[in-house]
Short mmCIF file of C-alpha atoms in Angstrom, two decimals:
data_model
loop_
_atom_site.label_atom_id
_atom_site.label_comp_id
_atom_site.label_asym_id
_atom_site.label_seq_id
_atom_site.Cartn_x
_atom_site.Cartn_y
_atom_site.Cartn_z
CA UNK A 1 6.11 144.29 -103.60
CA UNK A 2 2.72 143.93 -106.27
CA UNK A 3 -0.79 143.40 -105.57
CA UNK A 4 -1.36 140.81 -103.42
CA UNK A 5 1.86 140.51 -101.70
CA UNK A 6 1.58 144.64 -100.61
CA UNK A 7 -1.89 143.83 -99.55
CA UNK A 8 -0.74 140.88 -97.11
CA UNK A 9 2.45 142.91 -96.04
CA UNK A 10 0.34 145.78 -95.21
CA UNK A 11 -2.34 143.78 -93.41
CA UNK A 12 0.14 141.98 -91.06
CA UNK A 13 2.04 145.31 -90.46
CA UNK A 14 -1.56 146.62 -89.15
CA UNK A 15 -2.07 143.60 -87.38
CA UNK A 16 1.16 143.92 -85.35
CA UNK A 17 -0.43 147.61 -84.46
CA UNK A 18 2.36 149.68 -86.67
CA UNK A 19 0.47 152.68 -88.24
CA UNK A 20 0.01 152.13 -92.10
CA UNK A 21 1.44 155.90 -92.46
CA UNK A 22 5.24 153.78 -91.85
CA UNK A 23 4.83 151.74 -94.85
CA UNK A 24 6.15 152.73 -98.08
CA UNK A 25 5.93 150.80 -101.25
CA UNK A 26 8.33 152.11 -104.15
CA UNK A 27 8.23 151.28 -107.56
CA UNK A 28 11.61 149.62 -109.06
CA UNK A 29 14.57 152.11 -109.08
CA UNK A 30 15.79 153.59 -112.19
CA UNK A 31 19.45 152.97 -111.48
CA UNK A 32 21.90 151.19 -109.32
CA UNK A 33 22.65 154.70 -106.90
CA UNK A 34 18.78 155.50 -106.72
CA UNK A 35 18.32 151.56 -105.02
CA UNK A 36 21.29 151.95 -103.05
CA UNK A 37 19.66 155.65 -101.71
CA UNK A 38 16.49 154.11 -100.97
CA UNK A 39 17.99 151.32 -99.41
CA UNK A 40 20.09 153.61 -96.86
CA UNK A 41 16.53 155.40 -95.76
CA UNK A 42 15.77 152.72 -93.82
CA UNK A 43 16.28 152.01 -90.30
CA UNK A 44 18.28 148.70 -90.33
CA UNK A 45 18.31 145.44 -92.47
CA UNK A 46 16.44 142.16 -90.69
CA UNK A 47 18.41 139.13 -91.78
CA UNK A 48 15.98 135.90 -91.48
CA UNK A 49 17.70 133.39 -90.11
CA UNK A 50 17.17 130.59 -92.76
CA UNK A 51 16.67 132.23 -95.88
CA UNK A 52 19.63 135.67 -95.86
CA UNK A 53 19.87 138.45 -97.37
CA UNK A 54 23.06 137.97 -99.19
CA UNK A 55 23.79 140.68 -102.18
CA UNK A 56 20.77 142.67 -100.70
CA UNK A 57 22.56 142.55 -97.29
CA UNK A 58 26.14 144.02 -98.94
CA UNK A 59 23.93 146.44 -100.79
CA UNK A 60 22.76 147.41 -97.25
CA UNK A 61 26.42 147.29 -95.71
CA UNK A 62 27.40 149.70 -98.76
CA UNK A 63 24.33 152.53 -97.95
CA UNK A 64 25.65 152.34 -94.53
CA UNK A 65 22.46 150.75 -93.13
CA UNK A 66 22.86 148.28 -89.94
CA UNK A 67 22.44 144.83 -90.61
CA UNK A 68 21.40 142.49 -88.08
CA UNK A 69 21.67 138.64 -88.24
CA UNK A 70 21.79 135.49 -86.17
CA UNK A 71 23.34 132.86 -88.41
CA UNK A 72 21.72 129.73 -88.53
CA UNK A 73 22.89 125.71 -89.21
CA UNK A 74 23.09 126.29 -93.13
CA UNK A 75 25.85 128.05 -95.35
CA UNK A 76 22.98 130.20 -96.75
CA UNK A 77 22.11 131.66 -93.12
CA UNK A 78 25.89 131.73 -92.43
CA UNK A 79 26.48 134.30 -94.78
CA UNK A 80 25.37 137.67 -93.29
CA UNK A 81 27.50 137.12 -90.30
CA UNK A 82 31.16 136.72 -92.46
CA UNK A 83 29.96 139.87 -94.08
CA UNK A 84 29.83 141.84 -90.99
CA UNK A 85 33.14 140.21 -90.12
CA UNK A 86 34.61 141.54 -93.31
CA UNK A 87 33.14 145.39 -92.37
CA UNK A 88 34.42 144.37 -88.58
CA UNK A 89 31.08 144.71 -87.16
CA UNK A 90 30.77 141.86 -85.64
CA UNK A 91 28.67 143.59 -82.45
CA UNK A 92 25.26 142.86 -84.58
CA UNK A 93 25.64 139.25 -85.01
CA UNK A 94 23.41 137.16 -82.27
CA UNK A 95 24.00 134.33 -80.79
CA UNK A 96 20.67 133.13 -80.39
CA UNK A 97 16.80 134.54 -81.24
CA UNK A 98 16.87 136.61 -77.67
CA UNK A 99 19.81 138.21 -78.52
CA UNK A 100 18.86 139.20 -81.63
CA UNK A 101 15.99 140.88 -80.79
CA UNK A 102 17.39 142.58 -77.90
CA UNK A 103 20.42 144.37 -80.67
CA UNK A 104 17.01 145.29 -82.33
CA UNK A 105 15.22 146.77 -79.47
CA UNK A 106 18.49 148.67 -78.72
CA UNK A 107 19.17 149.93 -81.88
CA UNK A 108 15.37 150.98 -82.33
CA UNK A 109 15.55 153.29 -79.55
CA UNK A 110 18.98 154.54 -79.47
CA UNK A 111 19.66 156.82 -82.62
CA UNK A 112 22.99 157.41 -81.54
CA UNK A 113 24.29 153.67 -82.07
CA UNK A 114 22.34 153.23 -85.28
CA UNK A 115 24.37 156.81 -86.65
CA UNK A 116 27.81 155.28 -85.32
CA UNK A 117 27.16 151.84 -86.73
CA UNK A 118 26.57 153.99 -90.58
CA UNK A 119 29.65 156.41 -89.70
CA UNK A 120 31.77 152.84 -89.77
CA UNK A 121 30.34 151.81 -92.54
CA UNK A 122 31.31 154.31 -94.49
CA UNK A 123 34.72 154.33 -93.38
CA UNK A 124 34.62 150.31 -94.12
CA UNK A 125 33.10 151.14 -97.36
CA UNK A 126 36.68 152.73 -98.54
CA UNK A 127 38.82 149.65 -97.12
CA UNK A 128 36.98 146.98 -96.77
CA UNK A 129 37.74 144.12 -99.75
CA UNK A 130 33.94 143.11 -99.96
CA UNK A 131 33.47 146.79 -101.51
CA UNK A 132 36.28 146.18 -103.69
CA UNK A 133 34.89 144.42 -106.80
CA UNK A 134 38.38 144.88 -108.75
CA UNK A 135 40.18 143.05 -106.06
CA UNK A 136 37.72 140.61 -105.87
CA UNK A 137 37.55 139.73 -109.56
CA UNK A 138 40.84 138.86 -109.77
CA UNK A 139 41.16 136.89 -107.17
CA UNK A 140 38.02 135.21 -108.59
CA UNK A 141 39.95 135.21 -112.12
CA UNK A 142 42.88 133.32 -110.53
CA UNK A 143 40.86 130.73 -108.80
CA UNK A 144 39.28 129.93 -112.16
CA UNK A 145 42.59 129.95 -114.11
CA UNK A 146 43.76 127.29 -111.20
CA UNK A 147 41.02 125.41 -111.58
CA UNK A 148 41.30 124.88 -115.51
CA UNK A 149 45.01 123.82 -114.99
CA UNK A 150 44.50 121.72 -112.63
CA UNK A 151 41.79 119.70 -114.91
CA UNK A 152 44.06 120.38 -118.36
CA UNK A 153 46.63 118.37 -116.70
CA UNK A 154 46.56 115.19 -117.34
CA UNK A 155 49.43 114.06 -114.85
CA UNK A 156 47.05 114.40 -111.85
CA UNK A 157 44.48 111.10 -111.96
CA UNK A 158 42.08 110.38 -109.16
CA UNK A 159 43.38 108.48 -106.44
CA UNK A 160 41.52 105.32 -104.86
CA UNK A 161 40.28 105.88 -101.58
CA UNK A 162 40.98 103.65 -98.57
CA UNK A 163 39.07 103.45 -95.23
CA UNK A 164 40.98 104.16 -92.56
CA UNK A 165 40.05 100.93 -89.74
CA UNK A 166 41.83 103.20 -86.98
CA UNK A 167 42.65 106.30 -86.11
CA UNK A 168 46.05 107.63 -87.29
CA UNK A 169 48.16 110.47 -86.72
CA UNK A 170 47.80 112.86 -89.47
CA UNK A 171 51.10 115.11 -90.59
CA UNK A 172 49.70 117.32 -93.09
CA UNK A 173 52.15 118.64 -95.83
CA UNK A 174 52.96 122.42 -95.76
CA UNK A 175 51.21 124.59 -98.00
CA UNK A 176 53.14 125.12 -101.32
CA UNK A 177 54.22 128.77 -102.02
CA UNK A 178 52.33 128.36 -104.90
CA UNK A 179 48.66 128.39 -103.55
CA UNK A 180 46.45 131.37 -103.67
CA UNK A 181 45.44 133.13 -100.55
CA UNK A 182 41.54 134.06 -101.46
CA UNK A 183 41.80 136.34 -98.11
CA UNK A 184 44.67 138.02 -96.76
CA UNK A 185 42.88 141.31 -94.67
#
């Protein structure tokens, strides 16, 4: 945060009556692990509810720092809480804005929860998948290579659509062994 935007942070954190002695402005970290340290120094991650903290929030997850979120109607805001799934932490995802604030308020005071909640992180950190960038990249690699053979070929051609006037019965086809399972924890 750079001039103007530290002066309006700070301002509103006075406003709300927190003492301008808890605010610390850093400048950028040299290196990946120095971020990730500074992250972990804080007290828990905020998610907003309609704009998330996505990479920031797995950043987070990785320094073992609590994140809390309340997902909201859009993908975007959905996000936080499937991470916390992953990391099987699902006890800091609200179900509404009173909720939310009362995982805060409970965290805040109880030093013991916040310490378990990074002890399990750090064990999820070692088997967790969303740590696992390796894994991840070749899943993502396979997806990709599926998705170029399935436009090289030329035997598949769109098919017209029809509207359905009533409702039928639907008897969905199997899944052929030959999918790929994105997620298999």
């Amino acid at each position: 945060v750079t001039g103007l935007r530290q002066s309006e942070v700070t301002h509103f954190v006075l406003s709300q009556g927190v003492s301008g002695e808890r605010l610390l402005f850093l400048p950028w970290a040299d290196s990946k692990a120095q971020y990730i340290q500074r992250i972990a120094c804080g007290a828990m991650m905020l998610d907003p509810r309609y704009y998330s903290v996505h990479t920031v929030g797995v950043d987070g997850l990785w320094g073992g720092l609590p994140l809390i979120t309340s997902p909201g109607p859009r993908l975007a805001a959905r996000i936080p809480a499937s991470l916390l799934k992953a990391v099987n932490l699902t006890s800091v995802v609200a179900r509404n804005f009173e909720e939310y604030s009362e995982i805060i308020k409970i965290l805040s005071l109880n030093g013991s929860k916040k310490n378990k909640i990074s002890r399990h992180l750090a064990r999820e950190r070692k088997a967790s998948r969303i740590f696992q960038s390796t894994w991840f990249k070749s899943r993502i690699l396979q997806v990709c290579r599926l998705a170029w053979d399935l436009f090289e070929d030329q035997t598949l051609k769109p098919k017209p659509t029809t509207l359905i006037s009533q409702p039928q019965t639907l008897n969905p086809k199997p899944p052929s062994p030959s999918h790929i399972v994105l997620w298999d924890p």
